[in-house]
Amino acid sequence: MTEQAAIDTELGILKTGKEADVFLLERAVEAIGDNPAKSSLLAAKRYCTEEHRSFHRSTSYVEGRRTRNSRDGRAMAKKTSHGRSVAAGQWAYAEWDALNRLWKAGVPVPYPVQVDGTELLMEFIDDGEGGAAPRLAQVRPSKELLGVYFEQLRDGMRELARAGLAHGDLSPYNVLAQDERIVMIDLPQVVDIVGNPKGMDFLMRDCHNMATWFTNRGLEIDEQELFADLLTMVF
């Protein structure tokens, strides 16, 4: 993924959204002498810029964050084209920072590869058959596998909380199911649980969303118990 001779080839779009589109890339190196050809698949998340009139992320997520450049800050406040471009780039770098921090902490997130402007490259989470792994909301796991998924999810949420963070937008639509492995995605809005005035609310909402999904699938999860468990990681 880091060789100078690597060439990226775009293979198609994986997902479209209000804030970003995700594309599938192949990064490959041709065989040279005794060195065999190598390739890997990557997901390229490209945040939208001036083509979109407004950015969907609520300002509640970013309370406490600061923009270093005062001109950029004014442009963002006025929602000019430049301001929207700056905002998109900030979300890309925010997700890059979050992925790096959380990967090192052992949270199940895609491996971060690189960030450039409004594009973030990361590990492609596949389904084992060449396609993209489905979202948790799309699968119907057995009760045994449901328990495996929840243990992984709770461990991931604990590691987030140990770092003082909440996903902030966690739901079955932001978790991928790769065989017996789950992977959390869509992380630009990670919330400082203590520093953000609404941090506890975001954490509680994450707990509610996930506890509701697992309970509806037949695994009784108490959202209040999950919330209390995560708070022990924070304080």
GROMACS .gro file of C-alpha atoms in nm:
model
  235
    1MET     CA    1   0.000   0.000   0.000
    2THR     CA    2   0.298   0.231   0.041
    3GLU     CA    3   0.521   0.146  -0.255
    4GLN     CA    4   0.612   0.432  -0.489
    5ALA     CA    5   0.533   0.223  -0.798
    6ALA     CA    6   0.178   0.143  -0.688
    7ILE     CA    7  -0.101   0.244  -0.925
    8ASP     CA    8  -0.460   0.303  -0.815
    9THR     CA    9  -0.746   0.187  -1.037
   10GLU     CA   10  -1.102   0.286  -0.957
   11LEU     CA   11  -1.336  -0.015  -0.982
   12GLY     CA   12  -1.673   0.143  -0.907
   13ILE     CA   13  -1.888   0.298  -0.641
   14LEU     CA   14  -1.977   0.115  -0.320
   15LYS     CA   15  -2.208   0.364  -0.154
   16THR     CA   16  -2.356   0.708  -0.213
   17GLY     CA   17  -2.458   0.945   0.064
   18LYS     CA   18  -2.549   1.302   0.151
   19GLU     CA   19  -2.205   1.371   0.295
   20ALA     CA   20  -1.969   1.134   0.115
   21ASP     CA   21  -1.949   0.870  -0.155
   22VAL     CA   22  -1.742   0.554  -0.111
   23PHE     CA   23  -1.556   0.402  -0.406
   24LEU     CA   24  -1.368   0.074  -0.449
   25LEU     CA   25  -1.003   0.107  -0.553
   26GLU     CA   26  -0.739  -0.147  -0.643
   27ARG     CA   27  -0.385  -0.045  -0.552
   28ALA     CA   28  -0.144  -0.264  -0.745
   29VAL     CA   29   0.227  -0.305  -0.821
   30GLU     CA   30   0.334  -0.488  -1.136
   31ALA     CA   31   0.584  -0.773  -1.122
   32ILE     CA   32   0.940  -0.643  -1.151
   33GLY     CA   33   1.222  -0.896  -1.187
   34ASP     CA   34   1.198  -1.146  -0.905
   35ASN     CA   35   0.940  -0.934  -0.721
   36PRO     CA   36   0.588  -1.070  -0.782
   37ALA     CA   37   0.288  -0.852  -0.862
   38LYS     CA   38   0.090  -0.739  -0.560
   39SER     CA   39  -0.246  -0.574  -0.512
   40SER     CA   40  -0.494  -0.478  -0.244
   41LEU     CA   41  -0.847  -0.343  -0.242
   42LEU     CA   42  -0.920  -0.016  -0.065
   43ALA     CA   43  -1.229   0.188   0.013
   44ALA     CA   44  -1.201   0.554  -0.090
   45LYS     CA   45  -1.438   0.778   0.103
   46ARG     CA   46  -1.476   1.115  -0.069
   47TYR     CA   47  -1.647   1.386   0.128
   48CYS     CA   48  -1.870   1.618  -0.069
   49THR     CA   49  -1.770   1.983  -0.115
   50GLU     CA   50  -1.942   2.278  -0.287
   51GLU     CA   51  -2.172   2.050  -0.486
   52HIS     CA   52  -2.382   2.014  -0.171
   53ARG     CA   53  -2.555   2.316  -0.026
   54SER     CA   54  -2.531   2.208   0.333
   55PHE     CA   55  -2.344   1.955   0.541
   56HIS     CA   56  -2.560   1.705   0.726
   57ARG     CA   57  -2.349   1.674   1.041
   58SER     CA   58  -2.505   1.860   1.332
   59THR     CA   59  -2.295   2.128   1.499
   60SER     CA   60  -2.368   1.944   1.825
   61TYR     CA   61  -2.101   1.691   1.729
   62VAL     CA   62  -1.826   1.949   1.699
   63GLU     CA   63  -1.882   2.166   2.004
   64GLY     CA   64  -1.542   2.244   2.144
   65ARG     CA   65  -1.355   2.193   1.818
   66ARG     CA   66  -1.165   2.492   1.681
   67THR     CA   67  -1.061   2.600   1.333
   68ARG     CA   68  -0.700   2.718   1.327
   69ASN     CA   69  -0.742   2.948   1.030
   70SER     CA   70  -0.972   3.241   1.112
   71ARG     CA   71  -1.056   3.295   0.744
   72ASP     CA   72  -1.165   2.934   0.715
   73GLY     CA   73  -1.370   2.971   1.033
   74ARG     CA   74  -1.554   3.274   0.898
   75ALA     CA   75  -1.615   3.101   0.565
   76MET     CA   76  -1.758   2.796   0.740
   77ALA     CA   77  -1.983   3.014   0.954
   78LYS     CA   78  -2.113   3.192   0.644
   79LYS     CA   79  -2.147   2.859   0.457
   80THR     CA   80  -1.968   2.991   0.149
   81SER     CA   81  -1.838   2.752  -0.118
   82HIS     CA   82  -1.493   2.779   0.036
   83GLY     CA   83  -1.639   2.719   0.377
   84ARG     CA   84  -1.819   2.403   0.264
   85SER     CA   85  -1.496   2.278   0.107
   86VAL     CA   86  -1.308   2.345   0.430
   87ALA     CA   87  -1.581   2.167   0.629
   88ALA     CA   88  -1.562   1.860   0.404
   89GLY     CA   89  -1.184   1.848   0.444
   90GLN     CA   90  -1.215   1.882   0.820
   91TRP     CA   91  -1.453   1.586   0.836
   92ALA     CA   92  -1.211   1.375   0.628
   93TYR     CA   93  -0.920   1.461   0.858
   94ALA     CA   94  -1.139   1.411   1.166
   95GLU     CA   95  -1.224   1.060   1.051
   96TRP     CA   96  -0.859   0.993   0.966
   97ASP     CA   97  -0.753   1.098   1.316
   98ALA     CA   98  -1.031   0.892   1.473
   99LEU     CA   99  -0.946   0.578   1.273
  100ASN     CA  100  -0.577   0.604   1.362
  101ARG     CA  101  -0.648   0.653   1.730
  102LEU     CA  102  -0.912   0.382   1.752
  103TRP     CA  103  -0.721   0.126   1.544
  104LYS     CA  104  -0.427   0.156   1.781
  105ALA     CA  105  -0.666   0.121   2.078
  106GLY     CA  106  -0.802  -0.207   1.944
  107VAL     CA  107  -1.145  -0.080   1.839
  108PRO     CA  108  -1.284  -0.280   1.541
  109VAL     CA  109  -1.256  -0.014   1.270
  110PRO     CA  110  -1.116  -0.022   0.914
  111TYR     CA  111  -0.739   0.014   0.890
  112PRO     CA  112  -0.661   0.376   0.788
  113VAL     CA  113  -0.431   0.404   0.483
  114GLN     CA  114  -0.404   0.773   0.393
  115VAL     CA  115  -0.592   1.102   0.371
  116ASP     CA  116  -0.561   1.364   0.099
  117GLY     CA  117  -0.785   1.669   0.104
  118THR     CA  118  -1.142   1.543   0.114
  119GLU     CA  119  -1.055   1.180   0.030
  120LEU     CA  120  -0.989   0.914   0.294
  121LEU     CA  121  -0.846   0.574   0.196
  122MET     CA  122  -0.904   0.281   0.428
  123GLU     CA  123  -0.926  -0.095   0.445
  124PHE     CA  124  -1.200  -0.245   0.226
  125ILE     CA  125  -1.420  -0.470   0.441
  126ASP     CA  126  -1.531  -0.750   0.208
  127ASP     CA  127  -1.786  -1.029   0.237
  128GLY     CA  128  -1.537  -1.305   0.154
  129GLU     CA  129  -1.672  -1.338  -0.198
  130GLY     CA  130  -1.540  -1.021  -0.357
  131GLY     CA  131  -1.826  -0.794  -0.258
  132ALA     CA  132  -1.867  -0.546   0.024
  133ALA     CA  133  -1.956  -0.674   0.369
  134PRO     CA  134  -2.323  -0.610   0.457
  135ARG     CA  135  -2.435  -0.373   0.725
  136LEU     CA  136  -2.548  -0.528   1.050
  137ALA     CA  137  -2.902  -0.410   0.973
  138GLN     CA  138  -2.905  -0.634   0.664
  139VAL     CA  139  -2.806  -0.964   0.827
  140ARG     CA  140  -3.008  -1.223   1.018
  141PRO     CA  141  -2.752  -1.399   1.236
  142SER     CA  142  -2.816  -1.706   1.446
  143LYS     CA  143  -2.858  -1.652   1.819
  144GLU     CA  144  -2.507  -1.785   1.877
  145LEU     CA  145  -2.356  -1.546   1.623
  146LEU     CA  146  -2.571  -1.265   1.762
  147GLY     CA  147  -2.400  -1.314   2.096
  148VAL     CA  148  -2.057  -1.310   1.928
  149TYR     CA  149  -2.145  -0.986   1.753
  150PHE     CA  150  -2.263  -0.822   2.074
  151GLU     CA  151  -1.951  -0.917   2.268
  152GLN     CA  152  -1.738  -0.760   1.996
  153LEU     CA  153  -1.956  -0.451   1.982
  154ARG     CA  154  -1.951  -0.404   2.359
  155ASP     CA  155  -1.574  -0.448   2.367
  156GLY     CA  156  -1.540  -0.189   2.092
  157MET     CA  157  -1.769   0.056   2.270
  158ARG     CA  158  -1.570  -0.001   2.591
  159GLU     CA  159  -1.244   0.084   2.418
  160LEU     CA  160  -1.406   0.395   2.274
  161ALA     CA  161  -1.529   0.494   2.620
  162ARG     CA  162  -1.188   0.417   2.772
  163ALA     CA  163  -1.050   0.677   2.529
  164GLY     CA  164  -1.320   0.918   2.650
  165LEU     CA  165  -1.514   0.891   2.326
  166ALA     CA  166  -1.855   0.788   2.194
  167HIS     CA  167  -1.919   0.698   1.832
  168GLY     CA  168  -2.197   0.956   1.829
  169ASP     CA  169  -2.395   0.803   1.544
  170LEU     CA  170  -2.377   0.432   1.617
  171SER     CA  171  -2.651   0.218   1.467
  172PRO     CA  172  -2.689  -0.113   1.281
  173TYR     CA  173  -2.630   0.091   0.964
  174ASN     CA  174  -2.283   0.200   1.080
  175VAL     CA  175  -2.160  -0.149   1.169
  176LEU     CA  176  -2.045  -0.401   0.908
  177ALA     CA  177  -2.078  -0.777   0.952
  178GLN     CA  178  -1.784  -0.963   0.797
  179ASP     CA  179  -1.852  -1.330   0.864
  180GLU     CA  180  -1.804  -1.353   1.244
  181ARG     CA  181  -1.635  -1.014   1.270
  182ILE     CA  182  -1.803  -0.677   1.315
  183VAL     CA  183  -1.647  -0.347   1.209
  184MET     CA  184  -1.759   0.002   1.312
  185ILE     CA  185  -1.760   0.260   1.033
  186ASP     CA  186  -1.850   0.626   0.974
  187LEU     CA  187  -1.646   0.788   1.250
  188PRO     CA  188  -1.582   1.156   1.168
  189GLN     CA  189  -1.819   1.274   1.439
  190VAL     CA  190  -1.670   1.085   1.737
  191VAL     CA  191  -1.771   1.276   2.046
  192ASP     CA  192  -1.571   1.366   2.356
  193ILE     CA  193  -1.800   1.226   2.624
  194VAL     CA  194  -1.683   1.468   2.893
  195GLY     CA  195  -1.576   1.769   2.685
  196ASN     CA  196  -1.891   1.788   2.474
  197PRO     CA  197  -2.194   1.923   2.667
  198LYS     CA  198  -2.410   1.659   2.498
  199GLY     CA  199  -2.152   1.381   2.523
  200MET     CA  200  -2.359   1.170   2.763
  201ASP     CA  201  -2.664   1.207   2.540
  202PHE     CA  202  -2.471   1.082   2.238
  203LEU     CA  203  -2.338   0.785   2.436
  204MET     CA  204  -2.688   0.701   2.559
  205ARG     CA  205  -2.824   0.720   2.206
  206ASP     CA  206  -2.554   0.480   2.083
  207CYS     CA  207  -2.652   0.238   2.361
  208HIS     CA  208  -3.023   0.271   2.282
  209ASN     CA  209  -2.977   0.214   1.908
  210MET     CA  210  -2.766  -0.097   1.948
  211ALA     CA  211  -2.954  -0.247   2.245
  212THR     CA  212  -3.282  -0.206   2.054
  213TRP     CA  213  -3.147  -0.385   1.746
  214PHE     CA  214  -3.006  -0.680   1.941
  215THR     CA  215  -3.320  -0.709   2.155
  216ASN     CA  216  -3.539  -0.710   1.844
  217ARG     CA  217  -3.326  -0.994   1.707
  218GLY     CA  218  -3.382  -1.206   2.019
  219LEU     CA  219  -3.085  -1.114   2.240
  220GLU     CA  220  -3.214  -0.917   2.539
  221ILE     CA  221  -2.986  -0.620   2.601
  222ASP     CA  222  -3.059  -0.359   2.869
  223GLU     CA  223  -2.952  -0.021   2.731
  224GLN     CA  224  -2.922   0.127   3.081
  225GLU     CA  225  -2.689  -0.153   3.192
  226LEU     CA  226  -2.480  -0.107   2.879
  227PHE     CA  227  -2.465   0.269   2.940
  228ALA     CA  228  -2.359   0.218   3.304
  229ASP     CA  229  -2.095  -0.034   3.198
  230LEU     CA  230  -1.945   0.213   2.949
  231LEU     CA  231  -1.941   0.492   3.207
  232THR     CA  232  -1.712   0.281   3.426
  233MET     CA  233  -1.462   0.297   3.140
  234VAL     CA  234  -1.484   0.676   3.127
  235PHE     CA  235  -1.448   0.766   3.495
   0.00000   0.00000   0.00000
